[in-house]
Amino acid sequence: MKNITRSLALLLVICIHPVISKAQQTSPRQDKFYTMSGFGFSVPVGEISANARPKFSTSVGVNFGLGDGGLFLYPKISLHVFGFDNPIREMENSYYLEKGRATTYLLNVALGYRKIINKFAFYGFVGGGGGFILTPRVMVDQETNIATLNNKTNYTGIIEPGIGVEYNLGGANMFFESSFMHGFSKLGNQAFNTVPLTIGIKPNLSRLFNKK
């Protein structure tokens, strides 16, 4: 009976040894969680480029790793500022406006994939969301000749695919990112399409999730 017990114990050790070894060799994911902040500018493309010009952009978000592979969830908020000429007279007492400013406030939630090669990482993502775009307009009171400048709120949904590259600085990654943003609503009678270009920093906070 003792020999049978010893044999079964030995067989059990032999069977589970590869599983234990694999578990010991599996290291925690090193890109589990990043915060990100960046700045740059956004280049209008298509018909909107006739009336909009890039000024500056800023964005904040997070990268949250999904599973043990390269997948990550990427929510971010983007603010893009454009020089803007409003070509539309929306009311009888409104006027055409040149050299104004349009500003976006947009949320995008994307799914991405990151491939790490030494100190570099390359990633792509695609997502959607929405928000609003403020466009300028000027109203003139014909009796008092007083002009009032205000903003029109344009709500829109968006889709945004993009790519990026990161360089590991130790506790943070420096990154450059480019994407194509398409709005489903028009500004006036023009489709909203733009190419954001962003450079910034992603502090790596993965150790907070990998603590045992």
PDB file of C-alpha atoms in Angstrom:
ATOM      1  CA  MET A   1       0.000   0.000   0.000  1.00  0.00           C
ATOM      2  CA  LYS A   2       2.841   2.373   0.835  1.00  0.00           C
ATOM      3  CA  ASN A   3       4.460   1.662  -2.527  1.00  0.00           C
ATOM      4  CA  ILE A   4       1.224   2.466  -4.341  1.00  0.00           C
ATOM      5  CA  THR A   5       0.852   5.729  -2.399  1.00  0.00           C
ATOM      6  CA  ARG A   6       4.428   6.726  -3.164  1.00  0.00           C
ATOM      7  CA  SER A   7       3.929   5.896  -6.832  1.00  0.00           C
ATOM      8  CA  LEU A   8       0.748   7.994  -7.040  1.00  0.00           C
ATOM      9  CA  ALA A   9       2.444  10.901  -5.267  1.00  0.00           C
ATOM     10  CA  LEU A  10       5.394  10.709  -7.654  1.00  0.00           C
ATOM     11  CA  LEU A  11       3.042  10.593 -10.645  1.00  0.00           C
ATOM     12  CA  LEU A  12       1.152  13.632  -9.313  1.00  0.00           C
ATOM     13  CA  VAL A  13       4.394  15.597  -8.908  1.00  0.00           C
ATOM     14  CA  ILE A  14       5.456  14.700 -12.452  1.00  0.00           C
ATOM     15  CA  CYS A  15       2.080  15.801 -13.849  1.00  0.00           C
ATOM     16  CA  ILE A  16       1.831  19.169 -12.087  1.00  0.00           C
ATOM     17  CA  HIS A  17       5.520  20.128 -12.335  1.00  0.00           C
ATOM     18  CA  PRO A  18       5.176  21.671 -15.847  1.00  0.00           C
ATOM     19  CA  VAL A  19       2.157  23.710 -14.694  1.00  0.00           C
ATOM     20  CA  ILE A  20       4.017  25.006 -11.625  1.00  0.00           C
ATOM     21  CA  SER A  21       7.106  25.825 -13.681  1.00  0.00           C
ATOM     22  CA  LYS A  22       5.055  27.754 -16.247  1.00  0.00           C
ATOM     23  CA  ALA A  23       3.277  29.727 -13.523  1.00  0.00           C
ATOM     24  CA  GLN A  24       6.609  30.606 -11.918  1.00  0.00           C
ATOM     25  CA  GLN A  25       8.039  31.749 -15.244  1.00  0.00           C
ATOM     26  CA  THR A  26       5.038  33.958 -16.079  1.00  0.00           C
ATOM     27  CA  SER A  27       5.912  37.511 -15.096  1.00  0.00           C
ATOM     28  CA  PRO A  28       3.303  40.225 -14.408  1.00  0.00           C
ATOM     29  CA  ARG A  29       2.356  42.348 -17.386  1.00  0.00           C
ATOM     30  CA  GLN A  30       4.657  45.382 -17.419  1.00  0.00           C
ATOM     31  CA  ASP A  31       2.299  47.579 -19.460  1.00  0.00           C
ATOM     32  CA  LYS A  32      -0.813  46.999 -17.361  1.00  0.00           C
ATOM     33  CA  PHE A  33      -1.664  50.634 -16.676  1.00  0.00           C
ATOM     34  CA  TYR A  34      -0.474  53.979 -18.054  1.00  0.00           C
ATOM     35  CA  THR A  35      -1.834  57.457 -17.674  1.00  0.00           C
ATOM     36  CA  MET A  36      -1.206  59.720 -20.650  1.00  0.00           C
ATOM     37  CA  SER A  37      -1.073  63.421 -21.380  1.00  0.00           C
ATOM     38  CA  GLY A  38       0.008  64.999 -24.625  1.00  0.00           C
ATOM     39  CA  PHE A  39      -0.051  68.116 -26.747  1.00  0.00           C
ATOM     40  CA  GLY A  40       0.324  68.993 -30.403  1.00  0.00           C
ATOM     41  CA  PHE A  41      -2.069  70.131 -33.102  1.00  0.00           C
ATOM     42  CA  SER A  42      -4.805  68.759 -35.328  1.00  0.00           C
ATOM     43  CA  VAL A  43      -4.767  69.207 -39.115  1.00  0.00           C
ATOM     44  CA  PRO A  44      -8.200  69.605 -40.775  1.00  0.00           C
ATOM     45  CA  VAL A  45      -8.577  67.572 -43.973  1.00  0.00           C
ATOM     46  CA  GLY A  46     -11.189  67.538 -46.707  1.00  0.00           C
ATOM     47  CA  GLU A  47     -13.729  70.296 -47.209  1.00  0.00           C
ATOM     48  CA  ILE A  48     -13.427  71.615 -43.633  1.00  0.00           C
ATOM     49  CA  SER A  49      -9.803  72.600 -44.348  1.00  0.00           C
ATOM     50  CA  ALA A  50     -11.063  75.549 -46.417  1.00  0.00           C
ATOM     51  CA  ASN A  51     -12.329  77.228 -43.240  1.00  0.00           C
ATOM     52  CA  ALA A  52     -10.347  75.667 -40.371  1.00  0.00           C
ATOM     53  CA  ARG A  53      -6.638  75.952 -39.525  1.00  0.00           C
ATOM     54  CA  PRO A  54      -4.647  74.064 -36.854  1.00  0.00           C
ATOM     55  CA  LYS A  55      -3.731  75.914 -33.657  1.00  0.00           C
ATOM     56  CA  PHE A  56      -3.054  73.567 -30.734  1.00  0.00           C
ATOM     57  CA  SER A  57      -4.374  70.385 -29.134  1.00  0.00           C
ATOM     58  CA  THR A  58      -4.161  68.620 -25.804  1.00  0.00           C
ATOM     59  CA  SER A  59      -5.391  65.229 -24.634  1.00  0.00           C
ATOM     60  CA  VAL A  60      -5.514  63.156 -21.453  1.00  0.00           C
ATOM     61  CA  GLY A  61      -6.378  59.500 -20.988  1.00  0.00           C
ATOM     62  CA  VAL A  62      -5.338  56.075 -19.752  1.00  0.00           C
ATOM     63  CA  ASN A  63      -4.133  52.769 -21.227  1.00  0.00           C
ATOM     64  CA  PHE A  64      -5.466  49.776 -19.283  1.00  0.00           C
ATOM     65  CA  GLY A  65      -4.085  46.360 -20.241  1.00  0.00           C
ATOM     66  CA  LEU A  66      -6.609  43.592 -20.946  1.00  0.00           C
ATOM     67  CA  GLY A  67      -5.485  40.036 -20.240  1.00  0.00           C
ATOM     68  CA  ASP A  68      -1.890  38.879 -20.605  1.00  0.00           C
ATOM     69  CA  GLY A  69      -1.368  39.823 -24.268  1.00  0.00           C
ATOM     70  CA  GLY A  70      -0.990  43.198 -25.919  1.00  0.00           C
ATOM     71  CA  LEU A  71      -4.631  44.314 -25.855  1.00  0.00           C
ATOM     72  CA  PHE A  72      -5.512  47.493 -23.961  1.00  0.00           C
ATOM     73  CA  LEU A  73      -8.478  49.772 -23.373  1.00  0.00           C
ATOM     74  CA  TYR A  74      -7.804  53.398 -24.307  1.00  0.00           C
ATOM     75  CA  PRO A  75     -10.277  56.090 -23.180  1.00  0.00           C
ATOM     76  CA  LYS A  76      -9.170  59.690 -23.752  1.00  0.00           C
ATOM     77  CA  ILE A  77     -10.520  63.226 -23.845  1.00  0.00           C
ATOM     78  CA  SER A  78      -9.290  65.515 -26.628  1.00  0.00           C
ATOM     79  CA  LEU A  79      -9.393  69.283 -26.920  1.00  0.00           C
ATOM     80  CA  HIS A  80      -8.518  70.615 -30.377  1.00  0.00           C
ATOM     81  CA  VAL A  81      -8.423  74.328 -31.167  1.00  0.00           C
ATOM     82  CA  PHE A  82      -8.700  75.622 -34.733  1.00  0.00           C
ATOM     83  CA  GLY A  83      -8.610  78.999 -36.365  1.00  0.00           C
ATOM     84  CA  PHE A  84     -12.048  79.144 -37.970  1.00  0.00           C
ATOM     85  CA  ASP A  85     -13.877  81.218 -40.571  1.00  0.00           C
ATOM     86  CA  ASN A  86     -17.632  80.725 -40.265  1.00  0.00           C
ATOM     87  CA  PRO A  87     -18.964  80.682 -43.843  1.00  0.00           C
ATOM     88  CA  ILE A  88     -22.636  80.338 -42.834  1.00  0.00           C
ATOM     89  CA  ARG A  89     -25.141  83.088 -42.023  1.00  0.00           C
ATOM     90  CA  GLU A  90     -27.448  81.241 -39.616  1.00  0.00           C
ATOM     91  CA  MET A  91     -29.887  84.112 -38.935  1.00  0.00           C
ATOM     92  CA  GLU A  92     -30.906  87.338 -40.643  1.00  0.00           C
ATOM     93  CA  ASN A  93     -28.898  89.495 -38.265  1.00  0.00           C
ATOM     94  CA  SER A  94     -25.815  87.244 -38.250  1.00  0.00           C
ATOM     95  CA  TYR A  95     -22.686  88.042 -40.237  1.00  0.00           C
ATOM     96  CA  TYR A  96     -19.917  86.071 -41.851  1.00  0.00           C
ATOM     97  CA  LEU A  97     -17.015  85.656 -39.435  1.00  0.00           C
ATOM     98  CA  GLU A  98     -13.311  85.419 -40.243  1.00  0.00           C
ATOM     99  CA  LYS A  99     -10.349  84.607 -37.976  1.00  0.00           C
ATOM    100  CA  GLY A 100     -12.490  83.163 -35.201  1.00  0.00           C
ATOM    101  CA  ARG A 101     -11.763  80.061 -33.126  1.00  0.00           C
ATOM    102  CA  ALA A 102     -13.436  76.644 -32.960  1.00  0.00           C
ATOM    103  CA  THR A 103     -12.820  74.221 -30.079  1.00  0.00           C
ATOM    104  CA  THR A 104     -13.635  70.517 -29.704  1.00  0.00           C
ATOM    105  CA  TYR A 105     -14.406  68.634 -26.482  1.00  0.00           C
ATOM    106  CA  LEU A 106     -14.467  64.975 -27.498  1.00  0.00           C
ATOM    107  CA  LEU A 107     -14.376  61.631 -25.673  1.00  0.00           C
ATOM    108  CA  ASN A 108     -13.103  58.545 -27.500  1.00  0.00           C
ATOM    109  CA  VAL A 109     -13.042  55.004 -26.079  1.00  0.00           C
ATOM    110  CA  ALA A 110     -10.790  52.722 -28.132  1.00  0.00           C
ATOM    111  CA  LEU A 111      -9.483  49.171 -28.154  1.00  0.00           C
ATOM    112  CA  GLY A 112      -5.779  48.919 -28.953  1.00  0.00           C
ATOM    113  CA  TYR A 113      -2.928  46.456 -29.313  1.00  0.00           C
ATOM    114  CA  ARG A 114       0.684  47.105 -28.226  1.00  0.00           C
ATOM    115  CA  LYS A 115       3.827  45.254 -29.366  1.00  0.00           C
ATOM    116  CA  ILE A 116       6.940  45.826 -27.238  1.00  0.00           C
ATOM    117  CA  ILE A 117      10.376  45.456 -28.855  1.00  0.00           C
ATOM    118  CA  ASN A 118      13.216  46.222 -26.423  1.00  0.00           C
ATOM    119  CA  LYS A 119      12.739  49.859 -25.340  1.00  0.00           C
ATOM    120  CA  PHE A 120      10.314  50.637 -28.147  1.00  0.00           C
ATOM    121  CA  ALA A 121       6.623  49.832 -28.337  1.00  0.00           C
ATOM    122  CA  PHE A 122       4.348  50.127 -31.356  1.00  0.00           C
ATOM    123  CA  TYR A 123       0.580  50.252 -31.078  1.00  0.00           C
ATOM    124  CA  GLY A 124      -2.609  50.757 -33.013  1.00  0.00           C
ATOM    125  CA  PHE A 125      -6.163  51.441 -31.909  1.00  0.00           C
ATOM    126  CA  VAL A 126      -9.682  52.072 -33.149  1.00  0.00           C
ATOM    127  CA  GLY A 127     -12.583  53.506 -31.213  1.00  0.00           C
ATOM    128  CA  GLY A 128     -15.562  55.787 -31.153  1.00  0.00           C
ATOM    129  CA  GLY A 129     -17.260  58.332 -28.982  1.00  0.00           C
ATOM    130  CA  GLY A 130     -18.571  61.848 -29.223  1.00  0.00           C
ATOM    131  CA  GLY A 131     -18.886  65.266 -27.704  1.00  0.00           C
ATOM    132  CA  PHE A 132     -19.359  68.774 -28.981  1.00  0.00           C
ATOM    133  CA  ILE A 133     -17.604  71.413 -31.067  1.00  0.00           C
ATOM    134  CA  LEU A 134     -17.950  75.130 -30.352  1.00  0.00           C
ATOM    135  CA  THR A 135     -17.959  77.318 -33.462  1.00  0.00           C
ATOM    136  CA  PRO A 136     -17.983  81.142 -33.369  1.00  0.00           C
ATOM    137  CA  ARG A 137     -20.650  83.444 -34.734  1.00  0.00           C
ATOM    138  CA  VAL A 138     -21.273  87.178 -34.531  1.00  0.00           C
ATOM    139  CA  MET A 139     -24.681  88.808 -34.125  1.00  0.00           C
ATOM    140  CA  VAL A 140     -25.256  92.491 -34.912  1.00  0.00           C
ATOM    141  CA  ASP A 141     -28.108  94.588 -33.541  1.00  0.00           C
ATOM    142  CA  GLN A 142     -29.088  96.770 -36.490  1.00  0.00           C
ATOM    143  CA  GLU A 143     -30.644  99.441 -34.254  1.00  0.00           C
ATOM    144  CA  THR A 144     -27.708  99.905 -31.876  1.00  0.00           C
ATOM    145  CA  ASN A 145     -24.942  98.652 -34.206  1.00  0.00           C
ATOM    146  CA  ILE A 146     -23.635  96.512 -31.342  1.00  0.00           C
ATOM    147  CA  ALA A 147     -21.964  93.247 -32.339  1.00  0.00           C
ATOM    148  CA  THR A 148     -22.103  90.228 -30.026  1.00  0.00           C
ATOM    149  CA  LEU A 149     -19.702  87.323 -30.419  1.00  0.00           C
ATOM    150  CA  ASN A 150     -20.898  83.955 -29.120  1.00  0.00           C
ATOM    151  CA  ASN A 151     -20.514  80.248 -29.798  1.00  0.00           C
ATOM    152  CA  LYS A 152     -22.763  77.653 -31.343  1.00  0.00           C
ATOM    153  CA  THR A 153     -22.636  74.160 -29.805  1.00  0.00           C
ATOM    154  CA  ASN A 154     -22.430  71.404 -32.430  1.00  0.00           C
ATOM    155  CA  TYR A 155     -22.929  67.874 -31.056  1.00  0.00           C
ATOM    156  CA  THR A 156     -21.351  64.992 -32.953  1.00  0.00           C
ATOM    157  CA  GLY A 157     -20.369  61.360 -32.749  1.00  0.00           C
ATOM    158  CA  ILE A 158     -16.867  60.371 -33.864  1.00  0.00           C
ATOM    159  CA  ILE A 159     -14.827  57.386 -34.980  1.00  0.00           C
ATOM    160  CA  GLU A 160     -11.044  57.484 -34.541  1.00  0.00           C
ATOM    161  CA  PRO A 161      -8.462  54.910 -35.693  1.00  0.00           C
ATOM    162  CA  GLY A 162      -4.793  55.638 -35.022  1.00  0.00           C
ATOM    163  CA  ILE A 163      -1.235  54.436 -34.523  1.00  0.00           C
ATOM    164  CA  GLY A 164       1.606  55.359 -32.183  1.00  0.00           C
ATOM    165  CA  VAL A 165       5.133  54.626 -31.019  1.00  0.00           C
ATOM    166  CA  GLU A 166       6.561  54.742 -27.478  1.00  0.00           C
ATOM    167  CA  TYR A 167      10.083  54.857 -26.058  1.00  0.00           C
ATOM    168  CA  ASN A 168      10.718  53.521 -22.558  1.00  0.00           C
ATOM    169  CA  LEU A 169      12.409  56.065 -20.271  1.00  0.00           C
ATOM    170  CA  GLY A 170      12.224  53.849 -17.190  1.00  0.00           C
ATOM    171  CA  GLY A 171       9.211  54.816 -15.129  1.00  0.00           C
ATOM    172  CA  ALA A 172       7.459  56.426 -18.087  1.00  0.00           C
ATOM    173  CA  ASN A 173       7.159  56.241 -21.863  1.00  0.00           C
ATOM    174  CA  MET A 174       7.563  59.119 -24.276  1.00  0.00           C
ATOM    175  CA  PHE A 175       5.121  58.716 -27.159  1.00  0.00           C
ATOM    176  CA  PHE A 176       4.142  60.069 -30.556  1.00  0.00           C
ATOM    177  CA  GLU A 177       0.666  59.372 -31.881  1.00  0.00           C
ATOM    178  CA  SER A 178      -1.302  60.103 -35.030  1.00  0.00           C
ATOM    179  CA  SER A 179      -4.935  59.333 -35.798  1.00  0.00           C
ATOM    180  CA  PHE A 180      -7.786  60.142 -38.162  1.00  0.00           C
ATOM    181  CA  MET A 181     -10.900  61.621 -36.563  1.00  0.00           C
ATOM    182  CA  HIS A 182     -14.185  61.585 -38.472  1.00  0.00           C
ATOM    183  CA  GLY A 183     -17.263  63.381 -37.172  1.00  0.00           C
ATOM    184  CA  PHE A 184     -20.727  62.124 -38.109  1.00  0.00           C
ATOM    185  CA  SER A 185     -22.270  65.609 -37.943  1.00  0.00           C
ATOM    186  CA  LYS A 186     -21.366  68.542 -40.152  1.00  0.00           C
ATOM    187  CA  LEU A 187     -20.125  71.982 -39.154  1.00  0.00           C
ATOM    188  CA  GLY A 188     -22.412  74.194 -41.172  1.00  0.00           C
ATOM    189  CA  ASN A 189     -22.469  72.290 -44.451  1.00  0.00           C
ATOM    190  CA  GLN A 190     -18.963  70.800 -44.162  1.00  0.00           C
ATOM    191  CA  ALA A 191     -17.899  67.345 -42.951  1.00  0.00           C
ATOM    192  CA  PHE A 192     -15.590  67.350 -39.925  1.00  0.00           C
ATOM    193  CA  ASN A 193     -12.398  65.360 -40.601  1.00  0.00           C
ATOM    194  CA  THR A 194      -9.074  66.017 -38.929  1.00  0.00           C
ATOM    195  CA  VAL A 195      -5.692  64.379 -38.250  1.00  0.00           C
ATOM    196  CA  PRO A 196      -4.491  64.885 -34.638  1.00  0.00           C
ATOM    197  CA  LEU A 197      -0.704  64.735 -34.082  1.00  0.00           C
ATOM    198  CA  THR A 198       0.284  64.306 -30.436  1.00  0.00           C
ATOM    199  CA  ILE A 199       3.522  63.987 -28.450  1.00  0.00           C
ATOM    200  CA  GLY A 200       3.610  63.410 -24.717  1.00  0.00           C
ATOM    201  CA  ILE A 201       4.379  61.244 -21.693  1.00  0.00           C
ATOM    202  CA  LYS A 202       2.800  58.050 -20.336  1.00  0.00           C
ATOM    203  CA  PRO A 203       3.795  57.375 -16.700  1.00  0.00           C
ATOM    204  CA  ASN A 204       3.825  53.601 -16.071  1.00  0.00           C
ATOM    205  CA  LEU A 205       1.730  52.778 -12.989  1.00  0.00           C
ATOM    206  CA  SER A 206       1.608  49.022 -13.640  1.00  0.00           C
ATOM    207  CA  ARG A 207       3.418  48.234 -10.376  1.00  0.00           C
ATOM    208  CA  LEU A 208       0.304  49.347  -8.481  1.00  0.00           C
ATOM    209  CA  PHE A 209      -1.628  46.485 -10.096  1.00  0.00           C
ATOM    210  CA  ASN A 210       1.174  43.907  -9.940  1.00  0.00           C
ATOM    211  CA  LYS A 211       1.673  44.052  -6.170  1.00  0.00           C
ATOM    212  CA  LYS A 212       0.828  40.804  -4.401  1.00  0.00           C
TER     213      LYS A 212
END
